[in-house]
């Protein structure tokens, strides 16, 4: 039997998104009311057009049925090179709030009593959008760079380290917000980050057919090796909770370690920052020496990736054994026939260091008001190699 706290969390996990949509609906309602007073004739004409284009009751019911079968949004990169998260099908609560003034009135009253209009709760709603639309979209926005240039495998571990880099860059700016906003924003952004991580870990270790709605969106940056090819789950395939907890602890330690070394590199020099990038993002390739063709035997090392990797005996991990066995799931050293790739490493680290400092400087110039209430499009991260034509 599941604990009550888990059930409550499952019910409330999408509440920030619903309240955000309700606030947007209220803003549209207020602006429409103001325009109605100014331009009644134009609005009446628009209303007539909408009534002509409105579907019949039978069509509306069929479209609502189709909406229920739609999958959650999948991140996409548009022709402009920017990531776009399609709008989700609206829940029944969002639909009620948008269409019924009475429901909207009482919904906003209840949320106000619960504190959802306080600075702390507004920070929670804003940081969900900051995480979803600014941080979590970055791996897909530069997928070609991370997977082709940096040779990161299509695993959840790769998705995590790329997202964590941009999470850290954004928290550097959020820490400069005036108190108590800075504390609220950093904490809530971290909460959304790890709620999304836990949701994705469960989707990998405990796959469902069809997939469950994610905390944010689906992504093709990594693949789930645990989904059977025939689309049929075997009985008893559910992973134990202790394995999920173990993975959460591992990613927490990685988040803490990466944040500490990135902070150190930021306040010292580019060499330290490049070192942190090499260890954390590029898998520390070559740290144990380069395996030349004439070496006997050539040493091979890979990064151990438990989530999605075929690790033998996960409860008793022999790291030395795992690092010497390639299962295609982690970042590994280049074999002897690919050692020429090490030549491009200095330029690769320079590009990432330049990108990191450039984006932090850009975020520093954005005002506190824009960070907390401005357009999210202006906050999105730029390209890693803007001088390269067609880079994405």
XYZ file of N, CA, C and O in Angstrom, residues 52-159:
432
model
N -19.663 31.434 -35.653
C -19.802 30.711 -36.913
C -18.820 29.552 -36.976
O -19.123 28.462 -37.449
N -17.588 29.807 -36.465
C -16.554 28.775 -36.531
C -16.653 27.774 -35.395
O -15.925 26.798 -35.378
N -17.552 28.000 -34.428
C -17.652 27.097 -33.283
C -18.187 25.748 -33.714
O -19.114 25.666 -34.510
N -17.614 24.636 -33.220
C -18.082 23.308 -33.614
C -19.410 22.986 -32.960
O -19.801 23.573 -31.960
N -20.122 22.051 -33.548
C -21.369 21.597 -32.973
C -21.089 20.814 -31.710
O -19.957 20.489 -31.391
N -22.159 20.512 -30.956
C -21.982 19.792 -29.692
C -21.395 18.419 -29.927
O -20.567 17.937 -29.157
N -21.806 17.766 -31.032
C -21.267 16.441 -31.320
C -19.790 16.522 -31.643
O -18.984 15.711 -31.194
N -19.417 17.577 -32.444
C -17.997 17.737 -32.786
C -17.185 18.062 -31.545
O -16.069 17.590 -31.367
N -17.731 18.907 -30.664
C -17.007 19.284 -29.454
C -16.771 18.084 -28.570
O -15.704 17.928 -27.971
N -17.787 17.235 -28.451
C -17.615 16.063 -27.592
C -16.589 15.112 -28.169
O -15.796 14.519 -27.434
N -16.567 14.983 -29.505
C -15.584 14.093 -30.105
C -14.187 14.655 -29.964
O -13.233 13.919 -29.732
N -14.048 16.005 -30.078
C -12.726 16.591 -29.927
C -12.228 16.464 -28.506
O -11.043 16.273 -28.269
N -13.153 16.574 -27.522
C -12.731 16.393 -26.134
C -12.276 14.972 -25.890
O -11.364 14.723 -25.100
N -12.919 14.023 -26.562
C -12.485 12.627 -26.416
C -11.094 12.439 -26.992
O -10.260 11.735 -26.422
N -10.826 13.115 -28.149
C -9.505 13.008 -28.741
C -8.463 13.642 -27.849
O -7.333 13.172 -27.773
N -8.829 14.744 -27.159
C -7.885 15.408 -26.285
C -7.420 14.490 -25.170
O -6.266 14.517 -24.769
N -8.302 13.663 -24.669
C -7.934 12.758 -23.594
C -6.893 11.742 -24.040
O -6.130 11.243 -23.240
N -6.898 11.413 -25.322
C -5.959 10.410 -25.816
C -4.637 11.015 -26.240
O -3.712 10.283 -26.555
N -4.536 12.356 -26.275
C -3.296 12.976 -26.685
C -2.214 12.746 -25.640
O -2.475 12.744 -24.452
N -0.995 12.583 -26.117
C 0.132 12.418 -25.217
C 0.544 13.776 -24.663
O 0.211 14.824 -25.199
N 1.308 13.740 -23.583
C 1.855 14.970 -23.052
C 2.833 15.551 -24.061
O 3.348 14.844 -24.917
N 3.120 16.849 -23.960
C 3.920 17.500 -24.989
C 5.331 16.946 -25.079
O 5.935 16.561 -24.084
N 5.847 16.939 -26.294
C 7.224 16.545 -26.545
C 7.998 17.780 -26.968
O 7.538 18.545 -27.817
N 9.163 17.963 -26.379
C 9.967 19.144 -26.683
C 10.353 19.122 -28.153
O 10.694 18.086 -28.710
N 10.286 20.297 -28.793
C 10.630 20.426 -30.196
C 11.512 21.654 -30.384
O 11.433 22.606 -29.613
N 12.355 21.616 -31.407
C 13.204 22.743 -31.760
C 12.677 23.311 -33.070
O 12.631 22.615 -34.089
N 12.264 24.568 -33.036
C 11.665 25.183 -34.209
C 12.681 25.576 -35.252
O 13.899 25.387 -35.101
N 12.198 26.158 -36.352
C 13.070 26.605 -37.430
C 13.995 27.729 -36.982
O 15.061 27.931 -37.580
N 13.593 28.466 -35.942
C 14.446 29.530 -35.424
C 15.561 29.013 -34.535
O 16.374 29.788 -34.022
N 15.604 27.684 -34.326
C 16.644 27.095 -33.494
C 16.357 27.148 -32.018
O 17.179 26.720 -31.212
N 15.190 27.674 -31.634
C 14.827 27.785 -30.232
C 13.927 26.631 -29.822
O 13.102 26.169 -30.617
N 14.068 26.153 -28.591
C 13.213 25.052 -28.132
C 11.802 25.539 -27.839
O 11.601 26.649 -27.351
N 10.833 24.702 -28.152
C 9.431 25.040 -27.930
C 8.739 23.865 -27.244
O 8.871 22.720 -27.672
N 8.031 24.168 -26.184
C 7.231 23.164 -25.483
C 5.780 23.391 -25.859
O 5.195 24.408 -25.477
N 5.182 22.498 -26.621
C 3.774 22.693 -27.009
C 2.869 22.754 -25.791
O 3.165 22.174 -24.745
N 1.774 23.472 -25.954
C 0.809 23.568 -24.866
C 0.153 22.215 -24.625
O -0.159 21.487 -25.564
N -0.059 21.889 -23.360
C -0.694 20.619 -23.013
C -2.209 20.692 -23.202
O -2.793 21.772 -23.149
N -2.833 19.555 -23.396
C -4.301 19.539 -23.339
C -4.771 20.005 -21.969
O -4.227 19.592 -20.941
N -5.735 20.880 -21.937
C -6.172 21.466 -20.676
C -6.917 20.445 -19.835
O -7.719 19.666 -20.337
N -6.651 20.473 -18.544
C -7.346 19.587 -17.622
C -8.770 20.092 -17.411
O -9.120 21.218 -17.775
N -9.585 19.256 -16.793
C -10.977 19.644 -16.556
C -11.055 20.844 -15.624
O -11.927 21.701 -15.759
N -10.109 20.934 -14.663
C -10.107 22.055 -13.739
C -9.769 23.348 -14.463
O -10.429 24.381 -14.255
N -8.755 23.315 -15.327
C -8.393 24.504 -16.095
C -9.542 24.938 -16.991
O -9.843 26.128 -17.118
N -10.210 23.971 -17.615
C -11.341 24.291 -18.486
C -12.465 24.952 -17.696
O -13.075 25.933 -18.160
N -12.749 24.440 -16.505
C -13.802 25.021 -15.671
C -13.447 26.439 -15.249
O -14.294 27.343 -15.262
N -12.184 26.648 -14.855
C -11.765 27.965 -14.392
C -11.837 28.988 -15.516
O -12.203 30.147 -15.305
N -11.504 28.564 -16.731
C -11.506 29.495 -17.854
C -12.909 29.813 -18.359
O -13.158 30.917 -18.849
N -13.824 28.880 -18.235
C -15.152 29.058 -18.839
C -16.217 29.537 -17.863
O -17.233 30.082 -18.283
N -15.986 29.350 -16.575
C -17.006 29.722 -15.589
C -16.491 30.832 -14.676
O -15.554 30.605 -13.903
N -17.086 32.030 -14.734
C -16.655 33.102 -13.833
C -16.850 32.742 -12.370
O -16.039 33.135 -11.514
N -17.896 31.986 -12.065
C -18.137 31.601 -10.670
C -17.045 30.669 -10.161
O -16.499 30.854 -9.059
N -16.721 29.657 -10.973
C -15.662 28.726 -10.583
C -14.329 29.459 -10.475
O -13.543 29.223 -9.555
N -14.088 30.396 -11.396
C -12.849 31.153 -11.372
C -12.768 31.983 -10.087
O -11.702 32.063 -9.448
N -13.875 32.620 -9.722
C -13.886 33.463 -8.525
C -13.558 32.652 -7.288
O -12.679 33.034 -6.505
N -14.230 31.515 -7.118
C -14.002 30.718 -5.917
C -12.653 30.004 -5.951
O -12.029 29.788 -4.912
N -12.209 29.659 -7.140
C -10.886 29.036 -7.248
C -9.799 30.002 -6.792
O -8.892 29.635 -6.033
N -9.869 31.244 -7.241
C -8.870 32.236 -6.842
C -8.993 32.571 -5.366
O -7.988 32.827 -4.695
N -10.224 32.548 -4.827
C -10.412 32.782 -3.400
C -9.750 31.676 -2.582
O -9.053 31.926 -1.593
N -9.997 30.426 -2.991
C -9.434 29.288 -2.252
C -7.909 29.290 -2.340
O -7.210 29.071 -1.341
N -7.375 29.545 -3.534
C -5.923 29.573 -3.662
C -5.311 30.717 -2.865
O -4.194 30.597 -2.354
N -6.047 31.831 -2.745
C -5.548 32.936 -1.928
C -5.498 32.539 -0.453
O -4.548 32.870 0.262
N -6.529 31.811 0.013
C -6.528 31.347 1.393
C -5.402 30.357 1.652
O -4.861 30.286 2.758
N -5.046 29.594 0.637
C -3.951 28.633 0.768
C -2.586 29.284 0.617
O -1.563 28.594 0.746
N -2.572 30.570 0.343
C -1.299 31.273 0.237
C -0.670 31.270 -1.130
O 0.516 31.579 -1.270
N -1.464 30.952 -2.173
C -0.884 30.859 -3.503
C -0.675 32.216 -4.165
O -0.222 32.271 -5.297
N -0.992 33.312 -3.481
C -0.717 34.629 -4.020
C 0.336 35.352 -3.190
O 0.606 36.528 -3.420
N 0.939 34.649 -2.252
C 2.016 35.215 -1.463
C 3.297 35.232 -2.277
O 3.416 34.512 -3.279
N 4.286 36.048 -1.906
C 5.555 36.056 -2.652
C 6.203 34.683 -2.731
O 6.795 34.340 -3.757
N 6.061 33.898 -1.685
C 6.673 32.567 -1.687
C 6.017 31.656 -2.711
O 6.701 30.964 -3.472
N 4.687 31.670 -2.757
C 3.991 30.797 -3.690
C 4.102 31.299 -5.124
O 4.144 30.507 -6.061
N 4.165 32.611 -5.303
C 4.388 33.137 -6.657
C 5.758 32.725 -7.167
O 5.937 32.463 -8.360
N 6.715 32.649 -6.255
C 8.044 32.168 -6.643
C 7.973 30.709 -7.080
O 8.649 30.301 -8.032
N 7.149 29.903 -6.391
C 7.006 28.506 -6.773
C 6.404 28.348 -8.154
O 6.834 27.490 -8.936
N 5.416 29.182 -8.491
C 4.786 29.111 -9.810
C 5.726 29.609 -10.894
O 5.822 29.026 -11.979
N 6.441 30.680 -10.613
C 7.351 31.252 -11.606
C 8.526 30.311 -11.891
O 8.936 30.140 -13.041
N 9.058 29.700 -10.846
C 10.216 28.825 -11.037
C 9.855 27.561 -11.798
O 10.729 26.973 -12.453
N 8.584 27.127 -11.737
C 8.194 25.990 -12.568
C 8.353 26.341 -14.040
O 8.868 25.549 -14.833
N 7.921 27.545 -14.416
C 8.067 27.983 -15.800
C 9.533 28.197 -16.151
O 9.970 27.888 -17.263
N 10.301 28.751 -15.205
C 11.728 28.943 -15.456
C 12.426 27.609 -15.678
O 13.285 27.482 -16.566
N 12.051 26.620 -14.884
C 12.687 25.317 -15.048
C 12.267 24.660 -16.360
O 13.114 24.193 -17.129
N 10.957 24.639 -16.614
C 10.452 23.938 -17.792
C 10.854 24.618 -19.097
O 11.279 23.952 -20.058
N 10.742 25.952 -19.161
C 10.915 26.670 -20.419
C 12.328 27.195 -20.637
O 12.674 27.568 -21.757
N 13.141 27.258 -19.577
C 14.488 27.820 -19.707
C 15.562 26.767 -19.487
O 16.511 26.673 -20.273
N 15.419 25.949 -18.429
C 16.466 24.973 -18.092
C 16.288 23.634 -18.804
O 17.195 23.159 -19.490
N 15.133 23.016 -18.630
C 14.938 21.634 -19.085
C 14.943 21.488 -20.595
O 15.105 20.377 -21.099
N 14.783 22.580 -21.319
C 14.753 22.500 -22.780
C 16.143 22.545 -23.405
O 16.304 22.296 -24.600
N 17.167 22.856 -22.615
C 18.504 23.086 -23.173
C 19.143 21.850 -23.800
O 19.835 21.986 -24.816
N 18.999 20.624 -23.251
C 19.618 19.482 -23.931
C 19.108 19.294 -25.358
O 19.890 19.038 -26.275
N 17.797 19.447 -25.575
C 17.238 19.272 -26.906
C 17.593 20.430 -27.825
O 17.737 20.235 -29.036
N 17.739 21.645 -27.259
C 18.060 22.805 -28.085
C 19.430 22.679 -28.729
O 19.650 23.141 -29.852
N 20.393 22.060 -28.019
C 21.750 21.885 -28.543
C 22.096 20.400 -28.624
O 23.218 19.998 -28.324
N 21.132 19.610 -29.018
C 21.341 18.160 -29.042
C 22.497 17.747 -29.946
O 23.290 16.870 -29.603
N 22.606 18.381 -31.099
C 23.674 18.039 -32.030
C 25.044 18.284 -31.419
O 25.968 17.481 -31.584
N 25.193 19.376 -30.702
C 26.489 19.693 -30.090
C 26.846 18.678 -29.018
O 27.959 18.134 -29.000
N 25.918 18.418 -28.121
C 26.233 17.548 -26.985
C 26.447 16.096 -27.411
O 27.330 15.423 -26.872
N 25.686 15.632 -28.367
C 25.795 14.221 -28.739
C 26.781 13.967 -29.869
O 27.379 12.888 -29.921
N 26.974 14.938 -30.756
C 27.896 14.733 -31.869
C 29.283 15.301 -31.590
O 30.292 14.655 -31.889
N 29.336 16.507 -31.027
C 30.625 17.122 -30.745
C 31.251 16.599 -29.450
O 32.442 16.326 -29.395
N 30.413 16.472 -28.416
C 30.917 16.010 -27.113
C 30.813 14.495 -26.939
O 31.281 13.964 -25.931
N 30.180 13.812 -27.874
C 30.041 12.353 -27.831
C 29.351 11.869 -26.553
O 29.736 10.842 -25.976
N 28.336 12.607 -26.108
C 27.556 12.137 -24.970
C 26.526 11.120 -25.456
O 25.819 11.377 -26.433
N 26.430 9.975 -24.817
C 25.463 8.957 -25.261
C 24.039 9.398 -24.960
O 23.805 10.232 -24.081
N 23.053 8.857 -25.654
C 21.647 9.245 -25.430
C 21.072 8.585 -24.187
O 20.173 7.749 -24.251
N 21.595 8.960 -23.032
C 21.151 8.390 -21.761
C 20.606 9.492 -20.863
O 20.839 10.679 -21.081
N 19.914 9.078 -19.816
C 19.382 10.049 -18.860
C 20.513 10.756 -18.127
O 20.384 11.923 -17.754
N 21.626 10.066 -17.898
C 22.780 10.683 -17.254
C 23.270 11.879 -18.066
O 23.581 12.940 -17.515
N 23.321 11.739 -19.380
C 23.737 12.852 -20.239
C 22.742 14.002 -20.148
O 23.128 15.170 -20.072
N 21.457 13.667 -20.165
C 20.426 14.703 -20.041
C 20.574 15.443 -18.715
O 20.450 16.670 -18.664
